[in-house]
Coordinates of C-alpha atoms in Angstrom, one line a residue:
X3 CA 27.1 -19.2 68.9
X4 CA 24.5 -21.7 71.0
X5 CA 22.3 -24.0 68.7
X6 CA 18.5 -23.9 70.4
X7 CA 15.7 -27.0 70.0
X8 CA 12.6 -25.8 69.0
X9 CA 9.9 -27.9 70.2
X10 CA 6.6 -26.9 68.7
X11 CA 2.6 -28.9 68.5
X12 CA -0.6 -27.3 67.2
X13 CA -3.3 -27.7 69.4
X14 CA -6.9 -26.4 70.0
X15 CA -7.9 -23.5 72.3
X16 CA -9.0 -26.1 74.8
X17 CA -5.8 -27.8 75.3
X18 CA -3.6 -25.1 74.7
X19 CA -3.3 -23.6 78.3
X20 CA -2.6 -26.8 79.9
X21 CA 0.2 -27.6 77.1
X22 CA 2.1 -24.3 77.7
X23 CA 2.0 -24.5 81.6
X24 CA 3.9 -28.7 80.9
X25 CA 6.5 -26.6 78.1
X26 CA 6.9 -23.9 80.0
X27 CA 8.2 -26.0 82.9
X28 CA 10.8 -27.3 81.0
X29 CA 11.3 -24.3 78.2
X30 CA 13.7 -20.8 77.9
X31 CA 11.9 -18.5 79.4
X32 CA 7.7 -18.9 78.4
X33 CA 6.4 -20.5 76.1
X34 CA 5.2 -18.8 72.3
X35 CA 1.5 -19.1 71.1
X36 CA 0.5 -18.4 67.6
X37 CA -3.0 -18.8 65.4
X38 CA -2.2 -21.0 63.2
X39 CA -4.2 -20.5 59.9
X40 CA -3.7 -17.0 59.3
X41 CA -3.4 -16.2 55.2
X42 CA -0.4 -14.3 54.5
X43 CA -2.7 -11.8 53.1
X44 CA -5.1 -11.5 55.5
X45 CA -5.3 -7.8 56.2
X46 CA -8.2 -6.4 57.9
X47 CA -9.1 -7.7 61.4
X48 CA -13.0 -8.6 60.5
X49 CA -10.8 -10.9 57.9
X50 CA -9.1 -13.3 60.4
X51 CA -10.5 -16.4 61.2
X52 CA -11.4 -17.2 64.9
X53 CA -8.5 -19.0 66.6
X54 CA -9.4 -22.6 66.2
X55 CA -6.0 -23.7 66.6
X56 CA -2.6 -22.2 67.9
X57 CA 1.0 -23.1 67.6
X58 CA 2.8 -23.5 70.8
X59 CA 6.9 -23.3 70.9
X60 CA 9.2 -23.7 73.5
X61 CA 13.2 -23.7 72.9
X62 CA 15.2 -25.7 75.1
X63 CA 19.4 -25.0 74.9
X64 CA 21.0 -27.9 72.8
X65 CA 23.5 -28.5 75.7
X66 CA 24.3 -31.7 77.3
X67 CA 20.7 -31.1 79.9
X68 CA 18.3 -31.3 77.2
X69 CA 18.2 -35.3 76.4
X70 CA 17.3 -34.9 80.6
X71 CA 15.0 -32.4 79.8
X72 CA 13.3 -34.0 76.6
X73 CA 12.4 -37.4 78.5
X74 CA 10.7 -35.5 81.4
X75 CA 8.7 -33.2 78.8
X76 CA 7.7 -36.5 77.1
X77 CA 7.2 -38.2 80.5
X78 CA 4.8 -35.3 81.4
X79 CA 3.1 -35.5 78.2
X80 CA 2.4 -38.9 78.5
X81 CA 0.4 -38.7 81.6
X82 CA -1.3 -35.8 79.8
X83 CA -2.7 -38.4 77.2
X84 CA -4.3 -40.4 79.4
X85 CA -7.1 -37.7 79.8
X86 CA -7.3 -36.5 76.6
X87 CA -5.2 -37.0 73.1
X88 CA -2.0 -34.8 73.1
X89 CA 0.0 -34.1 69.4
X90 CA 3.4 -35.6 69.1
X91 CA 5.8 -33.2 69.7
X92 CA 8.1 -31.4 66.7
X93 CA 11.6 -31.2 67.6
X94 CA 14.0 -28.8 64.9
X95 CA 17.2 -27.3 65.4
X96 CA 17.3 -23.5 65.5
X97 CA 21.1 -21.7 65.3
X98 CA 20.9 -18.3 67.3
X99 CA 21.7 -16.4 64.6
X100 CA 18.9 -17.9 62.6
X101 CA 16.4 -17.2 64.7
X102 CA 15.1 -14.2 63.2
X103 CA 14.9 -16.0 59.6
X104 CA 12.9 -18.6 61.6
X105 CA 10.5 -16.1 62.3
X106 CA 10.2 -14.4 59.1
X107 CA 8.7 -17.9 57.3
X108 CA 5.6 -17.3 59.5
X109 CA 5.4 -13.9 60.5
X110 CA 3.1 -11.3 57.7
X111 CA 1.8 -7.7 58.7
X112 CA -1.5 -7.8 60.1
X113 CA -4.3 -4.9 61.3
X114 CA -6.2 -4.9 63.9
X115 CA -8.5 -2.5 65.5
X116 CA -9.5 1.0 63.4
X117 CA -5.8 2.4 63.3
X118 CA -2.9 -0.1 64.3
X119 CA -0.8 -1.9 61.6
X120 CA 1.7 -4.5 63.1
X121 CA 4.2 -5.0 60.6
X122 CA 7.7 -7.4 60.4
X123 CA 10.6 -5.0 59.5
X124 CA 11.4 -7.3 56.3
X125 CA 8.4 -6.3 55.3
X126 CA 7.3 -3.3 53.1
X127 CA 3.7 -2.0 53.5
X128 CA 2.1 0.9 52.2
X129 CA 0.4 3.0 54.8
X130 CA -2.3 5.2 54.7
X131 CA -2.5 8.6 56.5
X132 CA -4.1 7.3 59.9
X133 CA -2.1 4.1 60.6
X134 CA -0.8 3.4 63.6
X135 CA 2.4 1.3 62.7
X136 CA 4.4 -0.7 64.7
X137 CA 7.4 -2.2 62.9
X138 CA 8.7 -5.2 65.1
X139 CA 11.5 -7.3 64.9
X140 CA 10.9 -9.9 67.8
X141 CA 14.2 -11.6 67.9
X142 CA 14.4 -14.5 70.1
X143 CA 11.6 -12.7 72.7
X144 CA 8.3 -13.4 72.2
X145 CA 5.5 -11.2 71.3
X146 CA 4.9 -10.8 67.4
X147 CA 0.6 -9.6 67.5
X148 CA -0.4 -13.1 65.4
X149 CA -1.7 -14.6 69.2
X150 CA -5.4 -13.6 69.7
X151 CA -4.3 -12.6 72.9
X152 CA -1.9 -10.2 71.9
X153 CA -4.6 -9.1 69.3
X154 CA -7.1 -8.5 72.3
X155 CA -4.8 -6.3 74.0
X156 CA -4.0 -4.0 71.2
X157 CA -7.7 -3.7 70.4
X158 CA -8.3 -2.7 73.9
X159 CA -5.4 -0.5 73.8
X160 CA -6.6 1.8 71.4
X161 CA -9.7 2.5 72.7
X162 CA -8.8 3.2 76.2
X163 CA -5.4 5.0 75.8
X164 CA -5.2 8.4 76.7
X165 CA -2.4 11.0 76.2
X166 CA -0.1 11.5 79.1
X167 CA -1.0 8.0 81.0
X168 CA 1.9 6.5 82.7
X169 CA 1.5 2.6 81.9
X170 CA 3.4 -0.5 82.5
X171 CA 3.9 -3.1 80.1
X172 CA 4.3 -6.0 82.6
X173 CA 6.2 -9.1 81.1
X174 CA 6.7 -6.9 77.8
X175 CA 8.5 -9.6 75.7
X176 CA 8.8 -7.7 72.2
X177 CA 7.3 -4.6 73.1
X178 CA 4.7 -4.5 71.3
X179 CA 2.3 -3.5 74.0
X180 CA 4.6 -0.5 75.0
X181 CA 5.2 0.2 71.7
X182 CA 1.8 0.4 71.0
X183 CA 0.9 2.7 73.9
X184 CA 3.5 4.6 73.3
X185 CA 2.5 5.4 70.0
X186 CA -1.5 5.7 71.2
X187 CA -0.1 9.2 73.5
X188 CA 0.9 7.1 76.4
X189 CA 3.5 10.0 78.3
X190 CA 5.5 7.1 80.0
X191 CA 6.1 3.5 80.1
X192 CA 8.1 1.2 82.1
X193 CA 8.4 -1.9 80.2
X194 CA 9.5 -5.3 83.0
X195 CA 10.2 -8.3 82.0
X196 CA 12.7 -11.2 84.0
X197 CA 14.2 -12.2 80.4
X198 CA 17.0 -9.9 79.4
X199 CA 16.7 -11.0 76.0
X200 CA 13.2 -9.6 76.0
X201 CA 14.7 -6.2 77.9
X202 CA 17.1 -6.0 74.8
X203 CA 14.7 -6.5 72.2
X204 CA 11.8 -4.0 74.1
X205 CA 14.7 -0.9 73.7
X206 CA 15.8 -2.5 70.0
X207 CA 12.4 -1.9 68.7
X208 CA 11.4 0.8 70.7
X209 CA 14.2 2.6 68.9
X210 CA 13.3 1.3 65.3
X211 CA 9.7 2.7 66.3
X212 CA 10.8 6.1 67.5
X213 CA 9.7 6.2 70.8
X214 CA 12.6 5.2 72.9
X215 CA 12.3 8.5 74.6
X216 CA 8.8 6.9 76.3
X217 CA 10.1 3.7 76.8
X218 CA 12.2 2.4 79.8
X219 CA 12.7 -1.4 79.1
X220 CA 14.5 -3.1 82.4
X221 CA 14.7 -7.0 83.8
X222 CA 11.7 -7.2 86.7
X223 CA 8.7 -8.4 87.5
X224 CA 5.7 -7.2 89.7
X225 CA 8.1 -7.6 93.1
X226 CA 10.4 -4.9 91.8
X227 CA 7.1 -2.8 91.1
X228 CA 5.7 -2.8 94.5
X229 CA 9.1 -2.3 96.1
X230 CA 9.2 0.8 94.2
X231 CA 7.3 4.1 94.8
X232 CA 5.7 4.0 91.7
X233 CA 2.5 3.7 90.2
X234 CA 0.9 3.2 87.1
X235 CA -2.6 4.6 85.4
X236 CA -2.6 2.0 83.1
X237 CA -1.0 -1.4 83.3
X238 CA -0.7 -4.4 80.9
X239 CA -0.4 -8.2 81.9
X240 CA -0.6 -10.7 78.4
X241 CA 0.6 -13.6 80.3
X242 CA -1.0 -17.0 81.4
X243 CA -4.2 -16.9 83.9
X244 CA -2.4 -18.9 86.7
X245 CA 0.0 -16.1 86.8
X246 CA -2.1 -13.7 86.8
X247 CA -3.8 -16.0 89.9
X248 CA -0.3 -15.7 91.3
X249 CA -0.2 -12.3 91.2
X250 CA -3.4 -11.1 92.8
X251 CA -2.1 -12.8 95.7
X252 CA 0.7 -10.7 95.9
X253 CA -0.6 -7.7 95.9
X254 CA -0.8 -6.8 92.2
X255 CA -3.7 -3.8 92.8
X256 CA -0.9 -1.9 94.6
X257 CA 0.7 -1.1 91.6
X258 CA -2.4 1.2 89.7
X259 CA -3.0 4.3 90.9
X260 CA -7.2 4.9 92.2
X261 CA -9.0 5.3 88.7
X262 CA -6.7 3.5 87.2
X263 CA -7.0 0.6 84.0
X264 CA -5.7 -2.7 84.7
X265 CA -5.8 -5.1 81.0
X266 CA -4.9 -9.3 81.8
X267 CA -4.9 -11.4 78.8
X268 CA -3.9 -14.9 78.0
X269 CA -6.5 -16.0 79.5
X270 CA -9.2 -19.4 78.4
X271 CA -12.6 -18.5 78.8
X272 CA -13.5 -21.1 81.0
X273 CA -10.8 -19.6 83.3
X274 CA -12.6 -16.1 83.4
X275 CA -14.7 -16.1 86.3
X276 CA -11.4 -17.4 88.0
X277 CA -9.5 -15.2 87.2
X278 CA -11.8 -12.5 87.6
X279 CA -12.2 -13.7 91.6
X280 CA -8.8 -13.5 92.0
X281 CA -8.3 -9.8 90.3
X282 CA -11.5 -8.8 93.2
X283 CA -9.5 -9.8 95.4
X284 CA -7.0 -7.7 94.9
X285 CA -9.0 -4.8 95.0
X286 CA -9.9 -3.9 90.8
X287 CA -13.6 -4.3 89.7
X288 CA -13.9 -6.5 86.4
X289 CA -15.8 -3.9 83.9
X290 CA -15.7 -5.7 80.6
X291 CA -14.9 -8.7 78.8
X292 CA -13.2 -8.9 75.5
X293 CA -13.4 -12.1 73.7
X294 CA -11.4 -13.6 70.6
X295 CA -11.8 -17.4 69.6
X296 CA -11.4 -19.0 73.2
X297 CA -9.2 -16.5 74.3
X298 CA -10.6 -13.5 76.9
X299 CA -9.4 -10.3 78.0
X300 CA -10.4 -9.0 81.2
X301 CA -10.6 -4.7 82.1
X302 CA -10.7 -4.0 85.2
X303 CA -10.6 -0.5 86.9
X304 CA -9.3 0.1 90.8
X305 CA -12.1 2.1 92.6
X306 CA -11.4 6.1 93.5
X307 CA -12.7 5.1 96.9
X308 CA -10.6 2.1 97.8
X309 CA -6.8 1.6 98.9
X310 CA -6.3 -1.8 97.2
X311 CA -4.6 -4.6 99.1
X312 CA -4.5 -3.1 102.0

């Protein structure tokens, strides 16, 4: 069984998309954002405070690389401080098979929205006739609903889902998103993402939720999409805003059908009219803005009349 380093810092919203793009060069696949300062019995979404500061982690493989690895993520931090002051990075030790209790010391059910209740599976939670549960266990793939950006999605989610939509949870990690839409009357989803220990944990808890039948969880990205012949009527991208940059250049408004809602999250809100260029460009019209803390999410429709990207 592998031993992992977890590096972790808490940071504020302004600094925090500049820290994960530096760990997430050197990181496991992404990099994991939190709130920090959530009560453990904070229950209600008008209840959580705005998202003053986050918790990033990255997990490196203890292996012979990572003393390489750790001197060029402190190397890289170090130029960062000379234009603004960075935290000192927390190094622990995480065993594989503990990665789950490592979760469980910060992870407590939360609601957001009218109906959705996302809740860890060690935890018990009485429910009342209209929730909307989704019972996660995130394993060692990210995506747990405590990062204002996940929050902003799931919000959005429920009041735009229709019945019978075919969506596509793009960079799923947990599942949460396709879990969630599955559960809001979504008919299909394809859930992509390049980690296979995200793939496994996607189908793990889409099982545990009961809606493996909607699910299909494989390894891909938006390249395998638009090689494909198949397109979406809603899709779903919580990942970070130069991606989503990257992505408009490659065609990313191919993939939703005309009509069609498009959702990007993890996104700073001085990176919005950015982004929201970039999503123009690729042929879907920016409709509404969803804000939490310093965090945006961006809905965006592709026009009936236009054949995007092309």
């Amino acid at each position: 069984m592998s031993n992992w380093i977890e590096v972790s810092m808490r940071v504020d919203g302004e600094s925090a998309e500049a820290l994960a793009e530096v760990l997430g060069r050197f990181g496991h696949q992404g990099v994991s954002l939190e709130q920090d300062g959530i009560p453990p019995d904070t229950w209600d979404e008008d209840e959580v405070p705005p998202a003053e500061n986050l918790i990033l982690r990255a997990y490196f493989l203890d292996d012979d690389h990572f003393p390489g690895k750790k001197r060029e993520l402190e190397a890289a931090l170090g130029h960062m401080r000379l234009m603004y002051p960075m935290p000192v990075p927390r190094y622990s030790t995480v065993r594989e098979d503990d990665w789950g209790e490592a979760w469980k010391a910060h992870y407590q059910p939360l609601r957001l929205g009218k109906r959705l209740l996302v809740r860890p599976l060690w935890v018990d939670v009485d429910l009342a006739q209209e929730d909307i549960e989704i019972a996660l266990d995130p394993g060692m793939a990210f995506g747990t609903g405590t990062h204002p950006t996940t929050q902003l999605c799931l919000e959005a989610l429920e009041t735009m889902a229709n019945p019978a939509m075919d969506v596509l949870d793009l960079g799923c990690g947990s599942g949460i998103l396709a879990i969630a839409a599955a559960k809001l009357g979504a008919g299909k989803v394809l859930a992509l993402d390049i980690d296979p220990i995200a793939v496994r944990a996607t189908r793990e808890n889409a099982a545990l939720n009961g809606v493996a039948q909607q699910i299909v969880a494989e390894q891909g990205s938006l390249e395998s999409v638009i090689s494909s012949a198949r397109r979406f009527d809603m899709v779903m991208v919580n990942i970070l805003a130069r991606v989503i940059l990257e992505m408009s250049e490659r065609q990313l408004g191919q993939i939703l059908r005309p009509g069609g809602i498009a959702l990007f999250s993890g996104i700073i809100d001085s990176q919005a009219n950015e982004v929201e260029a970039g999503l123009r460009r690729a042929g879907l019209t920016p409709i509404a803005r969803r804000k939490k803390g310093d965090w945006v999410l961006i809905e965006t429709v592709r026009p009936l009349d236009q054949t995007a990207g092309e």
